[in-house]
XYZ file of C-alpha atoms in Angstrom:
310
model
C 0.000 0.000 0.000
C 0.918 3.868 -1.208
C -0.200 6.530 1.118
C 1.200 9.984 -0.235
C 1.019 12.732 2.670
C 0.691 16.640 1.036
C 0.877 18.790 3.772
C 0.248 21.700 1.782
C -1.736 20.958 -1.574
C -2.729 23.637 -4.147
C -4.844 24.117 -7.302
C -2.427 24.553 -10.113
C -3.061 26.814 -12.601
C -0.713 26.726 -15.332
C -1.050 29.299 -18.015
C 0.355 29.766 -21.415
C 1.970 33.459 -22.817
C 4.221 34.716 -25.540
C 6.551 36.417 -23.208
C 6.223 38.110 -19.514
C 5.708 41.685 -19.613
C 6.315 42.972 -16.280
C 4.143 45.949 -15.396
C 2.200 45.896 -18.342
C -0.790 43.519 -20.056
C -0.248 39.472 -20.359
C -2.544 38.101 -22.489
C -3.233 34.330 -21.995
C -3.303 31.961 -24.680
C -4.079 28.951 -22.485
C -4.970 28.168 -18.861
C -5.139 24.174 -17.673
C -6.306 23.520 -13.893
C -5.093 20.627 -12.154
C -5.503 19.903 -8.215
C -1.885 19.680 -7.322
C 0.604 19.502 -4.818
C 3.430 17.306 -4.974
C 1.856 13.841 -3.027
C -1.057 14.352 -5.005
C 1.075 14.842 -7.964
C 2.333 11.397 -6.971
C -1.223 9.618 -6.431
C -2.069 10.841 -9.508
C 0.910 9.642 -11.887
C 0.418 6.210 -10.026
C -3.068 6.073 -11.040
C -1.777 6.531 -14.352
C 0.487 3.810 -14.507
C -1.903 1.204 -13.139
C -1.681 1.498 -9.517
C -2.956 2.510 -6.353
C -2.612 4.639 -3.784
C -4.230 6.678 -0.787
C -3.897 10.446 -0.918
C -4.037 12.122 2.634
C -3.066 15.580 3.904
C -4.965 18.914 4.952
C -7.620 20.366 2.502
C -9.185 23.646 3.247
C -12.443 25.732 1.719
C -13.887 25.789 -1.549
C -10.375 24.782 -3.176
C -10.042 22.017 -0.610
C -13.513 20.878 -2.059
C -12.132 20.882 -5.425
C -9.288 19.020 -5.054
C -11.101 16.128 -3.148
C -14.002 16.248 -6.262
C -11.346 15.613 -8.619
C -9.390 12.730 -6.688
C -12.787 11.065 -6.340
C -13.622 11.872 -10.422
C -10.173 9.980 -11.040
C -10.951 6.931 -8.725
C -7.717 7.598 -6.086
C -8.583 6.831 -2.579
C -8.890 9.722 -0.545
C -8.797 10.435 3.235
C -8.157 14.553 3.986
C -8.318 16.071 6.942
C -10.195 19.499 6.324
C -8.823 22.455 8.374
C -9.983 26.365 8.784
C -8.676 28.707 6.090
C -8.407 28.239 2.143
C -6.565 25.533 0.151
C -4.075 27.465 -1.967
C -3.493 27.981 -5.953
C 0.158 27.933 -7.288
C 0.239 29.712 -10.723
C 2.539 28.767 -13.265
C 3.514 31.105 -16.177
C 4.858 29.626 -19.432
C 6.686 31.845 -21.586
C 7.371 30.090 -24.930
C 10.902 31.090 -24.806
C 10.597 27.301 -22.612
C 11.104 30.502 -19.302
C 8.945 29.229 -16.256
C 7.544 31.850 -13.490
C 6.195 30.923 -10.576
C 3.628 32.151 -8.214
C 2.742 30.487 -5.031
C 0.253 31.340 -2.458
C 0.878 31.060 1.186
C -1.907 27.963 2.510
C -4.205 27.950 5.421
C -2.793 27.585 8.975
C -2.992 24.104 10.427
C -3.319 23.758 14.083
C -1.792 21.205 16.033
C -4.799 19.424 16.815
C -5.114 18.916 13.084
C -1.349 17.912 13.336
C -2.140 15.128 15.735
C -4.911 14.195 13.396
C -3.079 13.853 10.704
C -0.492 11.348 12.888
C -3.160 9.614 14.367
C -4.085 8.728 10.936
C -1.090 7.773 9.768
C -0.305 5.802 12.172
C -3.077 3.456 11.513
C -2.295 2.901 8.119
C 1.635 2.428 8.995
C 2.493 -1.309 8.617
C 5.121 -3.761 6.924
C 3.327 -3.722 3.518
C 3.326 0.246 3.757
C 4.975 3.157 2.265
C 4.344 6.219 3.048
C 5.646 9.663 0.804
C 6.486 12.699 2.378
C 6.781 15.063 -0.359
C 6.910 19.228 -0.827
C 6.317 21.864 1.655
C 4.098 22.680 4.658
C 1.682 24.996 5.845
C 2.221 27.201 8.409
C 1.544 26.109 12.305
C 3.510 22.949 11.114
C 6.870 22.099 12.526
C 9.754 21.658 10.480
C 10.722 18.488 12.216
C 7.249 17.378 11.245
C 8.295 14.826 8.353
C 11.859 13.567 10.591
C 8.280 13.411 13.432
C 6.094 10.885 11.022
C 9.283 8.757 9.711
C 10.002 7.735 13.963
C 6.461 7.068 13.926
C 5.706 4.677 10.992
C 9.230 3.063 11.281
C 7.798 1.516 14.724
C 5.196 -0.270 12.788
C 7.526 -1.332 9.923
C 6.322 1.161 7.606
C 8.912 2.484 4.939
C 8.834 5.810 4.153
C 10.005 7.924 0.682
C 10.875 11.402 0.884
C 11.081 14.456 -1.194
C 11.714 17.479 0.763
C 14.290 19.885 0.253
C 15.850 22.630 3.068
C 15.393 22.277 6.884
C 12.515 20.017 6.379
C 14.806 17.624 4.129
C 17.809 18.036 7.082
C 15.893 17.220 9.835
C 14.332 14.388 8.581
C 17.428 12.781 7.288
C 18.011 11.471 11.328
C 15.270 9.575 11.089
C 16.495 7.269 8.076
C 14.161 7.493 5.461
C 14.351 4.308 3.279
C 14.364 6.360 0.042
C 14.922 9.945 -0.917
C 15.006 11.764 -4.377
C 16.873 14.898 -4.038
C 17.147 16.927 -7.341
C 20.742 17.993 -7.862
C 20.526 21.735 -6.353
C 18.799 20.370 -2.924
C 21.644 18.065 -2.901
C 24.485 21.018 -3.654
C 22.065 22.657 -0.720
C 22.296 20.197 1.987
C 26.360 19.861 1.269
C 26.434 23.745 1.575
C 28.616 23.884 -2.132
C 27.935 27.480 -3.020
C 28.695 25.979 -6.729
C 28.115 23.754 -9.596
C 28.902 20.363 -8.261
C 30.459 17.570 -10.249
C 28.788 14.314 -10.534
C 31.830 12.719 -8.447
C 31.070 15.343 -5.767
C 27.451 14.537 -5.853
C 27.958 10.923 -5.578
C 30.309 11.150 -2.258
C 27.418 13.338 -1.150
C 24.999 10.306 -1.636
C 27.421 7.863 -0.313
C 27.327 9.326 3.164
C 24.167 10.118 3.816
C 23.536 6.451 2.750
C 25.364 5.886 6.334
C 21.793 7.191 8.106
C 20.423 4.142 7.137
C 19.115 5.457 3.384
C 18.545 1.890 1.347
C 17.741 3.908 -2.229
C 19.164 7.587 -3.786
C 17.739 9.104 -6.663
C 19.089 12.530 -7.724
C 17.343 14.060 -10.380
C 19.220 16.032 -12.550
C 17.070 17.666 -14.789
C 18.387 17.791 -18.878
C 21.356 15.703 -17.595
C 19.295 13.107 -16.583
C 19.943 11.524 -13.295
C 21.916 8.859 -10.750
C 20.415 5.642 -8.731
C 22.448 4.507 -5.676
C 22.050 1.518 -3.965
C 24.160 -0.841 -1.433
C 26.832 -2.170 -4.065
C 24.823 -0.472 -6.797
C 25.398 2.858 -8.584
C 24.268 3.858 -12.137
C 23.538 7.195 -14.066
C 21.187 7.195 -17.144
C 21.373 10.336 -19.502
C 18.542 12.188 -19.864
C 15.725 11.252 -22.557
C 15.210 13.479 -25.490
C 11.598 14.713 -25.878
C 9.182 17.552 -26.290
C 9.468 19.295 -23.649
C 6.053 21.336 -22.722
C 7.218 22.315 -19.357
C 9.684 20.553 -16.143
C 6.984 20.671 -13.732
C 6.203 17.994 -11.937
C 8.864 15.724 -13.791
C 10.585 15.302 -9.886
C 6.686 14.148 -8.852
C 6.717 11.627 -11.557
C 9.826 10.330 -10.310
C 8.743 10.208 -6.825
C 5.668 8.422 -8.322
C 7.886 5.867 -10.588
C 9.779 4.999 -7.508
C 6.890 4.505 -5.593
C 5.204 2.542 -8.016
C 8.396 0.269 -8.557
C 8.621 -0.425 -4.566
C 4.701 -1.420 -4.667
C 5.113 -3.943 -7.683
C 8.151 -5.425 -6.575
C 10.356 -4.457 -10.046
C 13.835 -4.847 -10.044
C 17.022 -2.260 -9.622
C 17.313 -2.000 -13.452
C 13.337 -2.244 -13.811
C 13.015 0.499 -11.213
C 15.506 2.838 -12.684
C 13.826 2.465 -16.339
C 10.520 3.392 -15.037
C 11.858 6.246 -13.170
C 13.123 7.835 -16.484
C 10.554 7.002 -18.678
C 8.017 8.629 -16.250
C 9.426 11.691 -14.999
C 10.344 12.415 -19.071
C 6.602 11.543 -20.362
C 5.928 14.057 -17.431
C 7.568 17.189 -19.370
C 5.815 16.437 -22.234
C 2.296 16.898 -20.698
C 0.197 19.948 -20.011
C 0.642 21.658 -16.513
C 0.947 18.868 -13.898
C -0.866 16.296 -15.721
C 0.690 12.980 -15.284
C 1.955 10.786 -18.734
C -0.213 8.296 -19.999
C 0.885 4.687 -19.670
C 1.219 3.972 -23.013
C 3.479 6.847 -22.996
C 5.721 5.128 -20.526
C 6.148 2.160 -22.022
C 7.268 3.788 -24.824
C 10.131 5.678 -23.552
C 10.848 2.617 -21.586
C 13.065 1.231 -24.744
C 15.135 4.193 -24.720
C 16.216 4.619 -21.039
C 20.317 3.882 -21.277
C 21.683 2.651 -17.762
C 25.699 2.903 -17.290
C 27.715 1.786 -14.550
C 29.279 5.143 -12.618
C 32.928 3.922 -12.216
């Protein structure tokens, strides 16, 4: 079982101009709406492929309403916990010079009595046949040891947990030993403090230690370049694929969501790291965060190129 955890969902609205004119008139060409945030990002590019998962988190007002209609129209299980305040929208601006602007709204404020909620509920899905993903930000009233907080607390029950956090909320929760993480390769230049352009041998002895706090699988995105898998005794790059790129966002979810998927049908290392590139590059291709259709997939699955990093 799959239970994604968004702390802090949002209505995506992605919307299409010739070129950002700041202080004067933008005139849209297209707008696409998607109920977003990155775990439900996740749910939904799992649904695509063929699986299932449970989406839970905080939902708030009308938006709130809107994001649990349209995870019931596409058949995910749901289970929110709806708090006071408004669900947010993120708004995306695509210039067709491929230039990306975003806007993101603040969130309701979640009280700690929702926070124990949320825990509570957690905790009774937590067992050995579980994984739970922590992905993206939080709202504020939350704690940023909040995801290091739920990894103690479903490890007791055998749970493994994924995550995909970046900053303190990535730190922190690195203490707790998260069974998988997929830093992209700026969180990962982050958390090292390298105020520069890392290598890939740099980013690999990165990896390599904080595989020592108990990390069984590394995936670090790195966007055009394409990106590395680490494993105990296993360590492999694959370039990136070439497509038609519409826009990079949600290409990290659709990893997330590949790896997830991989864990929950058992695939193997090489299996795992195919899917994970085919995914997250049918996810550029789409329309705002719309996940890639399966067919899709197993297209670009025939082009995914694994070599040994040496």
């Amino acid at each position: 079982m799959i239970v994604t955890v968004t702390m802090n969902p949002a209505i995506d609205k992605t919307v299409d101009i010739d070129a950002l004119e700041r202080g004067g008139l933008n005139r849209i060409h297209h707008v696409e709406l998607d109920a977003g945030g990155k775990g439900i990002n996740v749910s939904k590019t799992i649904h695509a492929l063929g699986g299932e998962s449970i989406a839970v988190g905080f939902i708030a007002g009308n938006s709130g309403k809107i994001i649990r209609g349209v995870m019931d129209e596409w058949k995910i299980e749901n289970d929110f916990i709806e708090v006071s305040g408004e669900t947010r929208t993120n708004t995306k601006v695509f210039e067709k010079s491929g230039e990306l602007t975003e806007l993101n709204e603040p969130g309701p404020i979640v009280e700690e009595k929702d926070v124990q909620a949320l825990l509570g509920k957690l905790e009774g899905y937590a067992g050995e046949d579980t994984l739970f993903v922590l992905a993206g930000s939080i709202p504020k009233g939350v704690s940023k040891d909040i995801y290091r907080r739920i990894i103690e607390l479903v490890h007791e029950k055998g749970a493994k947990v994924l995550l995909d956090a970046d900053g303190e909320l990535f730190t922190n929760a690195l203490d707790a030993g998260p069974d998988i993480i997929k830093p992209n390769k700026v969180e990962l230049e982050q958390y090292a403090g390298m105020d520069y352009i890392a290598s890939e041998q740099e980013l690999l002895a990165v990896a390599k230690k904080m595989m020592a706090k108990g990390i069984q699988t590394i995936a670090v995105s790195m966007g055009k370049s394409g990106a590395m898998f680490l494993q105990e005794g296993y360590q492999v790059k694959c370039p990136g694929l070439r497509v038609k790129a519409h826009s990079t966002v949600g290409a990290g979810d659709a990893m997330v969501a590949a790896l997830s998927y991989s864990w929950s049908k058992g695939l193997s290392r090489e299996e795992t790291v195919k899917m994970c590139m085919a995914v997250s590059a049918g996810a550029v291709t789409t329309i705002g965060t719309k996940p890639p259709a399966r067919e899709v997939v197993d297209s670009l699955l025939e082009q995914v190129v694994i070599e040994k990093i040496r």
